[in-house]
PDB file of C-alpha atoms in Angstrom:
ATOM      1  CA  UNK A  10     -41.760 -86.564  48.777  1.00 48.00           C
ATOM      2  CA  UNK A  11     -39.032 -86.918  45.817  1.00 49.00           C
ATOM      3  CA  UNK A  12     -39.309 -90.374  45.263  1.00 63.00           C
ATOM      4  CA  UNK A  13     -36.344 -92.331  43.989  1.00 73.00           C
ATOM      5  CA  UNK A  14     -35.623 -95.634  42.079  1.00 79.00           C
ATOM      6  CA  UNK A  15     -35.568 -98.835  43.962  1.00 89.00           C
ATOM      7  CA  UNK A  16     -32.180-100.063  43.705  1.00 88.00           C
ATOM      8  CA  UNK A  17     -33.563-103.667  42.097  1.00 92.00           C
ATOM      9  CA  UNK A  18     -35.267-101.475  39.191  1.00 91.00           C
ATOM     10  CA  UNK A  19     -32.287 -99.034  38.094  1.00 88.00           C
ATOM     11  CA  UNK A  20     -31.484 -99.828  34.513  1.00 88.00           C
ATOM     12  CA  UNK A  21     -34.738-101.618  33.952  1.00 91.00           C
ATOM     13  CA  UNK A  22     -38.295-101.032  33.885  1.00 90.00           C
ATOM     14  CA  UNK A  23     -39.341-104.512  35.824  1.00 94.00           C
ATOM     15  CA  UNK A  24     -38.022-106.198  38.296  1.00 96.00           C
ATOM     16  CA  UNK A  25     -38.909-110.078  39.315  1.00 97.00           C
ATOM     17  CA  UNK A  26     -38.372-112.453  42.066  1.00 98.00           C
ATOM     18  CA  UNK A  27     -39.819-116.005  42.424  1.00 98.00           C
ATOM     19  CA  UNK A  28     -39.486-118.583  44.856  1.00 98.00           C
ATOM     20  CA  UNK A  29     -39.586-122.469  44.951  1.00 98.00           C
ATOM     21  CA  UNK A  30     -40.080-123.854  48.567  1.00 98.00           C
ATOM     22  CA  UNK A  31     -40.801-127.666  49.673  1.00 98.00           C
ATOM     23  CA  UNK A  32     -40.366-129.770  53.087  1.00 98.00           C
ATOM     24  CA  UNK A  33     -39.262-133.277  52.631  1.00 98.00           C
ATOM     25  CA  UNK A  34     -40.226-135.525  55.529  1.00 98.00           C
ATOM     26  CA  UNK A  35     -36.410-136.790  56.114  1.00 98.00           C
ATOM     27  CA  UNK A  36     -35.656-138.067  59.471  1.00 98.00           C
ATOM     28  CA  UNK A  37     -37.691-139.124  62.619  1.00 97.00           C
ATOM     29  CA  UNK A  38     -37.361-135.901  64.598  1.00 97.00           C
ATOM     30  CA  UNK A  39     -36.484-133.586  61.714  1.00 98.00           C
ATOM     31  CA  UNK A  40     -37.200-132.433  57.923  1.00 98.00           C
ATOM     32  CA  UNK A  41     -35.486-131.139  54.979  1.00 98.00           C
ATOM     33  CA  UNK A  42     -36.866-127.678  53.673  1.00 98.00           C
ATOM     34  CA  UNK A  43     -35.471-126.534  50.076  1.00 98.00           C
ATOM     35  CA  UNK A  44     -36.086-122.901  48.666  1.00 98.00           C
ATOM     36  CA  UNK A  45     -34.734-121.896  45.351  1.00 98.00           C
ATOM     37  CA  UNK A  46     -34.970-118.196  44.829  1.00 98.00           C
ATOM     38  CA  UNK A  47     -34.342-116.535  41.361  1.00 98.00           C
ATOM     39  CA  UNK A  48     -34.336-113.022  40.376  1.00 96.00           C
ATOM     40  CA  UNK A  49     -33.211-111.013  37.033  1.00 93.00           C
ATOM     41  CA  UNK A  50     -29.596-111.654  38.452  1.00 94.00           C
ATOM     42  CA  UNK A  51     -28.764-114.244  39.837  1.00 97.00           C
ATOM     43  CA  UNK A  52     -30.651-117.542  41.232  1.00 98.00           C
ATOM     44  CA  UNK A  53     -29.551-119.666  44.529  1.00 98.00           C
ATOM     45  CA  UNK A  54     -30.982-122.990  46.603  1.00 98.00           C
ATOM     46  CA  UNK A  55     -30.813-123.327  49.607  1.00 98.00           C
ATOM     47  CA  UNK A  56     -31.265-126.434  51.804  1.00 98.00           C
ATOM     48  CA  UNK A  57     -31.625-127.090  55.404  1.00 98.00           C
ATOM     49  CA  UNK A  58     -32.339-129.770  57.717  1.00 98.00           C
ATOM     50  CA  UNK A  59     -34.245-128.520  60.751  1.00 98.00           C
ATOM     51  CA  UNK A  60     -35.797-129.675  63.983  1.00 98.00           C
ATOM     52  CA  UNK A  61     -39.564-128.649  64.009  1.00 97.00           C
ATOM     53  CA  UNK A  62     -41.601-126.082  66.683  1.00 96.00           C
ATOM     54  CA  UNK A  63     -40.282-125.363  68.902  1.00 95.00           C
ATOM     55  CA  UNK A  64     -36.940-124.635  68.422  1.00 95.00           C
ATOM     56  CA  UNK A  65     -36.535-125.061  64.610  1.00 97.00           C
ATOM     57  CA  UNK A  66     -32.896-125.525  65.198  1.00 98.00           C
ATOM     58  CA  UNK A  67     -30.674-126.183  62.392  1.00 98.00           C
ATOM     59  CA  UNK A  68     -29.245-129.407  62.591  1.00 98.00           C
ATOM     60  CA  UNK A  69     -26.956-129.053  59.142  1.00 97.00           C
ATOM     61  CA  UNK A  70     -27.352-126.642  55.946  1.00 98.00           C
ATOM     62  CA  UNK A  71     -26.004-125.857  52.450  1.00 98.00           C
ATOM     63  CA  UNK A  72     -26.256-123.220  49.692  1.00 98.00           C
ATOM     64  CA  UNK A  73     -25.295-123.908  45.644  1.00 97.00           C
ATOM     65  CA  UNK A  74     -25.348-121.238  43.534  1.00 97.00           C
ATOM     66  CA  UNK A  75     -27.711-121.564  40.758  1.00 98.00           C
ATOM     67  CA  UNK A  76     -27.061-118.217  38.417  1.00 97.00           C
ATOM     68  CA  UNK A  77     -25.178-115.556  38.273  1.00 97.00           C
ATOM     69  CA  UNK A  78     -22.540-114.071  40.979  1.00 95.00           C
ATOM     70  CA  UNK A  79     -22.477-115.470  44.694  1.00 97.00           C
ATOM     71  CA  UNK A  80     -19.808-115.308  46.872  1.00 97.00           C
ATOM     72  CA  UNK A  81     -18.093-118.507  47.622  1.00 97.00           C
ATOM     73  CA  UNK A  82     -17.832-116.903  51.152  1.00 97.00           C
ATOM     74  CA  UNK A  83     -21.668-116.534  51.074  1.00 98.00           C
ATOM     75  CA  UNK A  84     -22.341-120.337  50.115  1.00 98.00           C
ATOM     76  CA  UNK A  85     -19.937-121.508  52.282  1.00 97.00           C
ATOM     77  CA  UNK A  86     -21.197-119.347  55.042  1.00 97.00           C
ATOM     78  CA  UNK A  87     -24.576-121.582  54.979  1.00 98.00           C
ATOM     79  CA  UNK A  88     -22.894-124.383  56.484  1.00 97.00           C
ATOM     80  CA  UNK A  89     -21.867-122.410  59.174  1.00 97.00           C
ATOM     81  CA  UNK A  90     -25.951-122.223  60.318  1.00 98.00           C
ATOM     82  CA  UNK A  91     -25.756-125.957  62.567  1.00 97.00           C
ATOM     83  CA  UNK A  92     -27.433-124.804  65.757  1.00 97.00           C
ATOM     84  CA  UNK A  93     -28.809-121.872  65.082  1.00 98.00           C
ATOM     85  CA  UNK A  94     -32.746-121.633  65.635  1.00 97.00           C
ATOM     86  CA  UNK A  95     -34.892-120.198  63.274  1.00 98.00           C
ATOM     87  CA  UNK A  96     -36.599-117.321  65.671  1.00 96.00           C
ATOM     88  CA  UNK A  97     -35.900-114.341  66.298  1.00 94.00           C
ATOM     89  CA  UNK A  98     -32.587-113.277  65.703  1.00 96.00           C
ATOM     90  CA  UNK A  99     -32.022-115.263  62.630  1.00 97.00           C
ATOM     91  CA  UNK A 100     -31.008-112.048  60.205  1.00 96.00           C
ATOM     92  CA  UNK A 101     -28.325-111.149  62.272  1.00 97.00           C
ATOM     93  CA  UNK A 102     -27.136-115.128  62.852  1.00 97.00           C
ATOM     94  CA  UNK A 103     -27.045-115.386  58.919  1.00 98.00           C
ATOM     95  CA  UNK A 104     -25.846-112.338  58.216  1.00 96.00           C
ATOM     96  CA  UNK A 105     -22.386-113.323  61.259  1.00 97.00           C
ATOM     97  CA  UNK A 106     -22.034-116.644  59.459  1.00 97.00           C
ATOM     98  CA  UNK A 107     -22.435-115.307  54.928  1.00 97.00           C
ATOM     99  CA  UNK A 108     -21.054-111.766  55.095  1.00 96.00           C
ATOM    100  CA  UNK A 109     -21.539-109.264  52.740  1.00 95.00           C
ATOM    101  CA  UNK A 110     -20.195-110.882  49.181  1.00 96.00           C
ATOM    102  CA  UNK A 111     -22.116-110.849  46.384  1.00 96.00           C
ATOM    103  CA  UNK A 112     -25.749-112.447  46.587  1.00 96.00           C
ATOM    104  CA  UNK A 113     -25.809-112.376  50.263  1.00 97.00           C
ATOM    105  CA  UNK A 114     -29.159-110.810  50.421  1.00 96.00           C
ATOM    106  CA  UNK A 115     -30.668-113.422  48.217  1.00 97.00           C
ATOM    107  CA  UNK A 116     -29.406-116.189  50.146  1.00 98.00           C
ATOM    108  CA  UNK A 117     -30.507-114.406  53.010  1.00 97.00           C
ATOM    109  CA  UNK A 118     -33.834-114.140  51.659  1.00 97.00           C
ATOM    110  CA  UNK A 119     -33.779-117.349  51.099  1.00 98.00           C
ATOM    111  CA  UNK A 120     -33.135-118.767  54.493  1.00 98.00           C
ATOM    112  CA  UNK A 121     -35.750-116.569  56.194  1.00 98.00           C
ATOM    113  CA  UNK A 122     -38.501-118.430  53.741  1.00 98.00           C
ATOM    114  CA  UNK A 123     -36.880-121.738  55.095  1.00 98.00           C
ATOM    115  CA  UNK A 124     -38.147-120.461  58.585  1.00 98.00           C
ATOM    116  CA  UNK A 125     -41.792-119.614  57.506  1.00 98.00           C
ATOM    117  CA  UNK A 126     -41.561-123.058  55.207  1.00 98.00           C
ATOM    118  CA  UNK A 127     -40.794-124.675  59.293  1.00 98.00           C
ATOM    119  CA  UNK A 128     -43.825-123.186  60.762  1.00 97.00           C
ATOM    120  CA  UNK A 129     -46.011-125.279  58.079  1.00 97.00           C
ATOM    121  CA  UNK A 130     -45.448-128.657  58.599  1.00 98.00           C
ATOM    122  CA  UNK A 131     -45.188-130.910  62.241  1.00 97.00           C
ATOM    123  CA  UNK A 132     -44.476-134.030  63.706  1.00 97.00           C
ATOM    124  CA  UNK A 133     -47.415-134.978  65.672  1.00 97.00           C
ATOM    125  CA  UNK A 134     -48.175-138.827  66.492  1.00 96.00           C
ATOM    126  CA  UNK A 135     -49.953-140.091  63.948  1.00 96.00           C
ATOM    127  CA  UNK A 136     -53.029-140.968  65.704  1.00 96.00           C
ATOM    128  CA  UNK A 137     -53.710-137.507  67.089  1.00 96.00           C
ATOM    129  CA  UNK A 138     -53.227-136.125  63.523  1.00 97.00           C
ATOM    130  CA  UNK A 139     -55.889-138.245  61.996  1.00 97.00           C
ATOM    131  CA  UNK A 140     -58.556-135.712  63.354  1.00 95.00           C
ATOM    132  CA  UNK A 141     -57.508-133.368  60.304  1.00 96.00           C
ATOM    133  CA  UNK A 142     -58.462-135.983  57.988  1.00 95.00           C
ATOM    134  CA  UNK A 143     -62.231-135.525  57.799  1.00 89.00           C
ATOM    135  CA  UNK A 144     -61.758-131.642  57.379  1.00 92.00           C
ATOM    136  CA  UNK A 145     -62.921-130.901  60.989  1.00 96.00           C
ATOM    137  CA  UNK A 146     -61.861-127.420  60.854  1.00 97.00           C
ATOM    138  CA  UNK A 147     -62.021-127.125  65.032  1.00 97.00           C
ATOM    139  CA  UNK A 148     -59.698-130.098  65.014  1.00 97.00           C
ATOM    140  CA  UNK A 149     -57.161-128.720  62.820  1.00 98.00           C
ATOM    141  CA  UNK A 150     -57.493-126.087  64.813  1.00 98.00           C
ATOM    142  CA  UNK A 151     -55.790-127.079  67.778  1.00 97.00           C
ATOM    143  CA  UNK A 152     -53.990-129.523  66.357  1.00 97.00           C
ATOM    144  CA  UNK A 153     -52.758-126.320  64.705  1.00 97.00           C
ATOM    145  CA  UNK A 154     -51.673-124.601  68.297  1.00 94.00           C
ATOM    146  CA  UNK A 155     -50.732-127.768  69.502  1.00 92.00           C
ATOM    147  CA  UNK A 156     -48.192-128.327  66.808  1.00 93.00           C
ATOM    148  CA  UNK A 157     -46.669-124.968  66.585  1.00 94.00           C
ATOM    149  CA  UNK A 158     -46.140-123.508  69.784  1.00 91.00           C
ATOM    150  CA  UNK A 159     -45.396-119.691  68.560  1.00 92.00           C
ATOM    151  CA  UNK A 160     -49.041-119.459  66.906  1.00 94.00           C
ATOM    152  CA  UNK A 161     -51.191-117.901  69.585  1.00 93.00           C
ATOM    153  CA  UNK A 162     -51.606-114.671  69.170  1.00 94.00           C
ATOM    154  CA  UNK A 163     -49.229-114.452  65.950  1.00 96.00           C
ATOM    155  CA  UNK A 164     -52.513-113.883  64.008  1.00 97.00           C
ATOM    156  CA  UNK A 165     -56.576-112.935  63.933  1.00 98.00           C
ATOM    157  CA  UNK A 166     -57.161-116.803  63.265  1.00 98.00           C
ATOM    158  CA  UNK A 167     -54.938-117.913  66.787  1.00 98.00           C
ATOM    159  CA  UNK A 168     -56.448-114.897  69.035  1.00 97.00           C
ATOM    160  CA  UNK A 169     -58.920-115.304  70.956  1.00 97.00           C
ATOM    161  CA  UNK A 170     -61.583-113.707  68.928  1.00 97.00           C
ATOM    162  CA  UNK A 171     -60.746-115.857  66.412  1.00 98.00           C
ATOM    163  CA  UNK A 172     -61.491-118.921  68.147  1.00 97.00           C
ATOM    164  CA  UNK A 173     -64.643-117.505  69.769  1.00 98.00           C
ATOM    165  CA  UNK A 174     -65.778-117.637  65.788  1.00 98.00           C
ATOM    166  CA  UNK A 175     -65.859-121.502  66.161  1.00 97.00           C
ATOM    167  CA  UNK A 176     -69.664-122.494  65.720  1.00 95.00           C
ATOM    168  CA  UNK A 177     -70.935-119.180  64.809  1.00 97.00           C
ATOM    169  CA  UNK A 178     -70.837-119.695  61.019  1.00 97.00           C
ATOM    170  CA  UNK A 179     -69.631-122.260  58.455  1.00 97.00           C
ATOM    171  CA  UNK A 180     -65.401-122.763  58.461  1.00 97.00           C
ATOM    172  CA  UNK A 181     -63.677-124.803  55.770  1.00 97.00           C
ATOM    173  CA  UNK A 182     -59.726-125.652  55.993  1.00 98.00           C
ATOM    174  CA  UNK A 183     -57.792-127.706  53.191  1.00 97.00           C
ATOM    175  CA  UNK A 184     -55.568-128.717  56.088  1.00 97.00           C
ATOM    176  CA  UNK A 185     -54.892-132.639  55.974  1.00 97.00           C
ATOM    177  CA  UNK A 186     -53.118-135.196  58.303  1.00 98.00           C
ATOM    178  CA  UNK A 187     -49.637-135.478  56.593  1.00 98.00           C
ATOM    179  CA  UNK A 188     -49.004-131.482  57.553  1.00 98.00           C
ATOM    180  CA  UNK A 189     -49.200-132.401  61.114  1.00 98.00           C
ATOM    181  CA  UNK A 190     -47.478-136.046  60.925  1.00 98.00           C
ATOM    182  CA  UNK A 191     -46.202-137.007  57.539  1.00 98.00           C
ATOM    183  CA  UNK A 192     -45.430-139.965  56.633  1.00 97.00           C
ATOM    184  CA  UNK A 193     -41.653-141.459  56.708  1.00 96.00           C
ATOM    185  CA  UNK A 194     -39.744-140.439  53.955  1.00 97.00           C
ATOM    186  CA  UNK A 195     -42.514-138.475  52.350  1.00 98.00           C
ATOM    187  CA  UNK A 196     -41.639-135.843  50.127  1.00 98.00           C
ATOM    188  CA  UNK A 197     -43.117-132.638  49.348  1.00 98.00           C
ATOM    189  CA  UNK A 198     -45.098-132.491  52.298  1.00 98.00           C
ATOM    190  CA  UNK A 199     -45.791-129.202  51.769  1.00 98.00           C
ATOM    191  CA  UNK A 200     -44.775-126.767  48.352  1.00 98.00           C
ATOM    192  CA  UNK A 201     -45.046-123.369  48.258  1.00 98.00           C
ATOM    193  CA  UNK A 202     -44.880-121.011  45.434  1.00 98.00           C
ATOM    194  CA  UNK A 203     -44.150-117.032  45.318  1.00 98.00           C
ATOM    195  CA  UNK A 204     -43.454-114.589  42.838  1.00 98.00           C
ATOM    196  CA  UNK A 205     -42.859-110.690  43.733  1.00 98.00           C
ATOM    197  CA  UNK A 206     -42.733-108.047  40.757  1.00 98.00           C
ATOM    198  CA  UNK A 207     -42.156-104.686  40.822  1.00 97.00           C
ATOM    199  CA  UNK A 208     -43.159-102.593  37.132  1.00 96.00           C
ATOM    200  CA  UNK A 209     -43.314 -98.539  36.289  1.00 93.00           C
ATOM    201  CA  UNK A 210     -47.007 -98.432  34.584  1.00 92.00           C
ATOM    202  CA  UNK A 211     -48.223 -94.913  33.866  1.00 90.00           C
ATOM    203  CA  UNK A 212     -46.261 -92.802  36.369  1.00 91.00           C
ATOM    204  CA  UNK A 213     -47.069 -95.454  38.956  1.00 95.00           C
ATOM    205  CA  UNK A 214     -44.942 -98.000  40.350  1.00 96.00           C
ATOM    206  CA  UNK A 215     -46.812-101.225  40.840  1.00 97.00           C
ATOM    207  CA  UNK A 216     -45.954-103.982  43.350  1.00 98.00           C
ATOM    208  CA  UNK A 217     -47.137-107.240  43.063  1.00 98.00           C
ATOM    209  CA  UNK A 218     -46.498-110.872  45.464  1.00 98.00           C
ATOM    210  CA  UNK A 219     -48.240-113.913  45.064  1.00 98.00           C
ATOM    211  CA  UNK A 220     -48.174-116.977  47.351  1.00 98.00           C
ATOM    212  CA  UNK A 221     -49.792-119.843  46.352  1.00 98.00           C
ATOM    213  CA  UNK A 222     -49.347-123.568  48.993  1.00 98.00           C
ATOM    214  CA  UNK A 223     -50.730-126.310  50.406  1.00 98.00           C
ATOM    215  CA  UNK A 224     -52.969-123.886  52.425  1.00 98.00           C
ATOM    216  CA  UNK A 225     -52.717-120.540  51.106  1.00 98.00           C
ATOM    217  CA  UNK A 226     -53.657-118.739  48.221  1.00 98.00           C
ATOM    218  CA  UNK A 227     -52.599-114.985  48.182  1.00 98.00           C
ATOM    219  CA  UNK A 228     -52.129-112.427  45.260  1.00 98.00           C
ATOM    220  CA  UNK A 229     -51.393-109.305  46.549  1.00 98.00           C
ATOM    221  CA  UNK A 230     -51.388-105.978  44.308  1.00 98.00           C
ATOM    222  CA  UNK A 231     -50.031-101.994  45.345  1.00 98.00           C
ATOM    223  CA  UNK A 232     -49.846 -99.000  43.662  1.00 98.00           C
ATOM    224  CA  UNK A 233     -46.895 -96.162  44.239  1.00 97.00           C
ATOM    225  CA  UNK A 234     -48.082 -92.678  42.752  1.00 96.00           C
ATOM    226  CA  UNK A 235     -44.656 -91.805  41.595  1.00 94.00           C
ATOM    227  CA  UNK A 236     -45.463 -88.108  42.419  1.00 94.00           C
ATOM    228  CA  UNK A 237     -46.558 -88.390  45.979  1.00 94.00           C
ATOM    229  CA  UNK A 238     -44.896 -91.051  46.691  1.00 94.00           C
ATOM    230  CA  UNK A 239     -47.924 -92.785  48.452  1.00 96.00           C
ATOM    231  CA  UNK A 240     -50.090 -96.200  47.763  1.00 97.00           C
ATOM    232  CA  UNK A 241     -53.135 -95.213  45.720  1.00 98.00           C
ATOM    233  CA  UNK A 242     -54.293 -98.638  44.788  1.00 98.00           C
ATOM    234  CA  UNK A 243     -54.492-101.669  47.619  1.00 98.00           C
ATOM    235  CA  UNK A 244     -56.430-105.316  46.819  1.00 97.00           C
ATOM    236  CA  UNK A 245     -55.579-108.321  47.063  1.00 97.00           C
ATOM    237  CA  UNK A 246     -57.724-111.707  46.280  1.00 97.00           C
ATOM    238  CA  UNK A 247     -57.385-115.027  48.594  1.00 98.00           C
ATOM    239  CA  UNK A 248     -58.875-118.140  46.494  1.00 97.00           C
ATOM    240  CA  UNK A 249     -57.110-120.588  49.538  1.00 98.00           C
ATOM    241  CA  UNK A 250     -57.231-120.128  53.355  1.00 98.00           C
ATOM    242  CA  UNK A 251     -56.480-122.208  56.183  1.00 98.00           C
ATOM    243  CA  UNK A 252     -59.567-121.478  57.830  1.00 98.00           C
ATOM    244  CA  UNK A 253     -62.281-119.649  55.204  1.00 98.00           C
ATOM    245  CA  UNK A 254     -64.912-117.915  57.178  1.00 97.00           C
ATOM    246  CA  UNK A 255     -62.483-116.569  60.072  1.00 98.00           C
ATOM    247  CA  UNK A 256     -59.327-116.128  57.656  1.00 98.00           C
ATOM    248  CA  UNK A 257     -61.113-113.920  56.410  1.00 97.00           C
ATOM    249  CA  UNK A 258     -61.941-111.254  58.600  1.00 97.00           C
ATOM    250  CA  UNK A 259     -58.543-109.286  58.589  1.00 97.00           C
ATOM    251  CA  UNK A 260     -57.792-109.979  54.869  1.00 98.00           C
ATOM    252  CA  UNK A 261     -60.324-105.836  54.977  1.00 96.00           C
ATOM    253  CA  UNK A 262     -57.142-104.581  56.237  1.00 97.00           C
ATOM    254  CA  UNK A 263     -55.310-104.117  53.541  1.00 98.00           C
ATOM    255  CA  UNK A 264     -57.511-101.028  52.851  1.00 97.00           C
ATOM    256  CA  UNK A 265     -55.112 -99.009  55.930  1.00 97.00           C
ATOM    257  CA  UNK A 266     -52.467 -99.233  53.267  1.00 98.00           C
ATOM    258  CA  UNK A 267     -54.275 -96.534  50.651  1.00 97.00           C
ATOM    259  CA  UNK A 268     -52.912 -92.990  51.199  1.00 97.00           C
ATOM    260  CA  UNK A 269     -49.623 -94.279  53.010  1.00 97.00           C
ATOM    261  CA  UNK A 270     -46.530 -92.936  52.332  1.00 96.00           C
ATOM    262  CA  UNK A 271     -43.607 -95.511  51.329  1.00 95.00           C
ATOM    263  CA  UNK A 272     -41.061 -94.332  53.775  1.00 93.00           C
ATOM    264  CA  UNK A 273     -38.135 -95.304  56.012  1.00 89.00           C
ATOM    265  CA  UNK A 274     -40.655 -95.849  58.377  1.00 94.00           C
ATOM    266  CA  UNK A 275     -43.854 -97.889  56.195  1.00 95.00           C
ATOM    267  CA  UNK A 276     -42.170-101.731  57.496  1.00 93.00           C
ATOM    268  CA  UNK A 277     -43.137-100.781  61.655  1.00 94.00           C
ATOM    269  CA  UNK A 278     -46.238 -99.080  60.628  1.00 97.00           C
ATOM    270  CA  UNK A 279     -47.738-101.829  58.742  1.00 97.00           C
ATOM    271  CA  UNK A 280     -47.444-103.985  61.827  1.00 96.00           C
ATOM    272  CA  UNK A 281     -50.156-101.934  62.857  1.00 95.00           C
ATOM    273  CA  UNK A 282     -51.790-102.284  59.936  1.00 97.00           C
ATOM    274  CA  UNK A 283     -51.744-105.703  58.710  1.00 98.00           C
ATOM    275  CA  UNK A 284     -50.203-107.797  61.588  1.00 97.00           C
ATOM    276  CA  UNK A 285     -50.375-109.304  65.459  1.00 96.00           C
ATOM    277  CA  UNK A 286     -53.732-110.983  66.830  1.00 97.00           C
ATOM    278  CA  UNK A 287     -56.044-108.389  64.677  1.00 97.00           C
ATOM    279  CA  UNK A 288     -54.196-108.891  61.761  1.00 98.00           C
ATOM    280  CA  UNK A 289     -53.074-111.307  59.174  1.00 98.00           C
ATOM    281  CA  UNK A 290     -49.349-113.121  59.209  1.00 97.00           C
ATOM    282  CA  UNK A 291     -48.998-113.942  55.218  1.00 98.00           C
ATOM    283  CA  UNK A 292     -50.404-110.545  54.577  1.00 98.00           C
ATOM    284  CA  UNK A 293     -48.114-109.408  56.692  1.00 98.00           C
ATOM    285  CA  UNK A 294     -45.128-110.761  55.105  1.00 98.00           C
ATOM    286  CA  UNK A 295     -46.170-110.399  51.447  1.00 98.00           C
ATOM    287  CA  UNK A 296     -46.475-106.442  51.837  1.00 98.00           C
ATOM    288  CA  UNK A 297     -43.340-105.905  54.477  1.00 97.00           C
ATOM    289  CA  UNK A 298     -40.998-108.280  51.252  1.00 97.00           C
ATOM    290  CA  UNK A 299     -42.294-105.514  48.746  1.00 97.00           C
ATOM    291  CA  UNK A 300     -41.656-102.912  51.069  1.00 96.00           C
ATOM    292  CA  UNK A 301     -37.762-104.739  51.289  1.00 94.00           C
ATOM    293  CA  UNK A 302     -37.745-104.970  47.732  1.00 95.00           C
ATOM    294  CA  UNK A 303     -37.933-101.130  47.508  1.00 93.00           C
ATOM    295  CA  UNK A 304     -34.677-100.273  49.348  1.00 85.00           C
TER     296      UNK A 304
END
């Protein structure tokens, strides 16, 4: 295939992204996630209060621009959000209320990493959230499905051959209480931490996406031969996992991935791949952003 330049690379050899993502704990029935996203152009945060699973309905939001060129249209457009849930449909909702000005894709970007950012933290009563606190990882476990009520399924870990892995071999989670009920006013219940780079190295094209939380510690790594046009390197290393020992088990995977093509059509195959009840969510999102990034 004749391959051609991303449109985030054209004029430069590199390209980088990195995001800054925490949930304050700031009202009884809802929290306060914050994501600043920066990239070589321009930089935005973006705040939102939100009702937890499982509607994850915007009660109220606002944008500021950081760096560089963003619409006022597009910042203003943020506090157009109240009511909206963060599900599916959310794209098009965002993309109705910000338009098409300058830096509407980052903000955009932005906003969809305020959904996943909802899907880590709960308001449980306290008591019943306790159970995470000696480590039990069966406990978090359902306090995990109890607490978010789109997780079965959405993963290897919430299928059920994931849970049949339950006292067939050692499990360790760093999940703790104040994910599932933190406490009032708490801040920075839960931080997360990304950076995506794209680089030309050597007639390759290399894509790289980290994620490193709370729970989660992903650094992803693809190669592009420029020629072809399809992945020829595909690894990735996972220090942190919600549940090590059945994590695990789709993180293999990513090997589908060597050979590919990167086409118009790579984002739906790689649901195959990577994703639903055999697969792995975060994996799932790290690659598909890369894939975004090369539009």
């Amino acid at each position: 295939m004749m391959w051609s330049d991303p449109a985030v690379l054209r004029g430069r050899t590199h390209y980088a992204r990195v995001m800054e993502g925490w949930v304050d704990n700031t009202h009884g029935d809802a929290f306060t996630h914050t994501v600043r996203l920066s990239d070589d152009d321009r930089a935005v945060e973006v705040a939102v209060v939100a009702l937890p699973s499982p509607t994850y309905e915007i009660r109220d939001g606002r944008c500021r621009a950081l760096a560089g060129a963003i619409a006022p249209e597009v910042v203003e457009g943020v506090g157009r959000l109240a009511g909206t849930a963060m599900v599916g449909g959310l794209t098009r909702r965002v993309a109705e209320a910000t338009g098409a000005g300058e830096g509407a894709g980052l903000v955009l970007d932005a906003i969809v990493e305020i959904a996943r950012l909802a899907r880590q933290v709960a308001k449980l009563p306290r008591e019943r959230a306790e159970r995470a606190a000696g480590g039990d990882a069966w406990e978090c476990w359902q306090l995990d499905t109890t607490g978010w009520s789109d997780l079965p399924n959405s993963c290897f870990t919430y299928s059920d051959a994931g849970r049949a892995l339950f006292g067939t071999r050692t499990i360790a989670t760093p999940m703790r209480p104040d994910l599932y009920s933190p406490r009032a006013g708490q801040h920075r219940v839960f931080e997360r931490s990304k950076v995506a780079r794209l680089e030309r190295v050597a007639g390759r094209l290399r894509l790289f996406h980290s994620m490193h939380d709370n729970v989660h510690g992903f650094e992803v790594t693809y190669e592009i031969d420029l020629a072809s046009g399809r992945i020829v390197r595909a690894e990735h290393l996972t220090p942190k996992l919600p549940y090590m020992g059945i994590c695990t088990e789709p993180q293999r995977k990513i090997s589908a991935m060597l050979g590919e093509t990167v086409d118009g059509g790579l984002r739906k195959r790689i649901q195959a791949h990577l994703g639903g009840p055999t697969g792995c969510a975060q994996l799932y999102d790290l690659t598909a952003d890369l894939l975004t990034l090369l539009s």
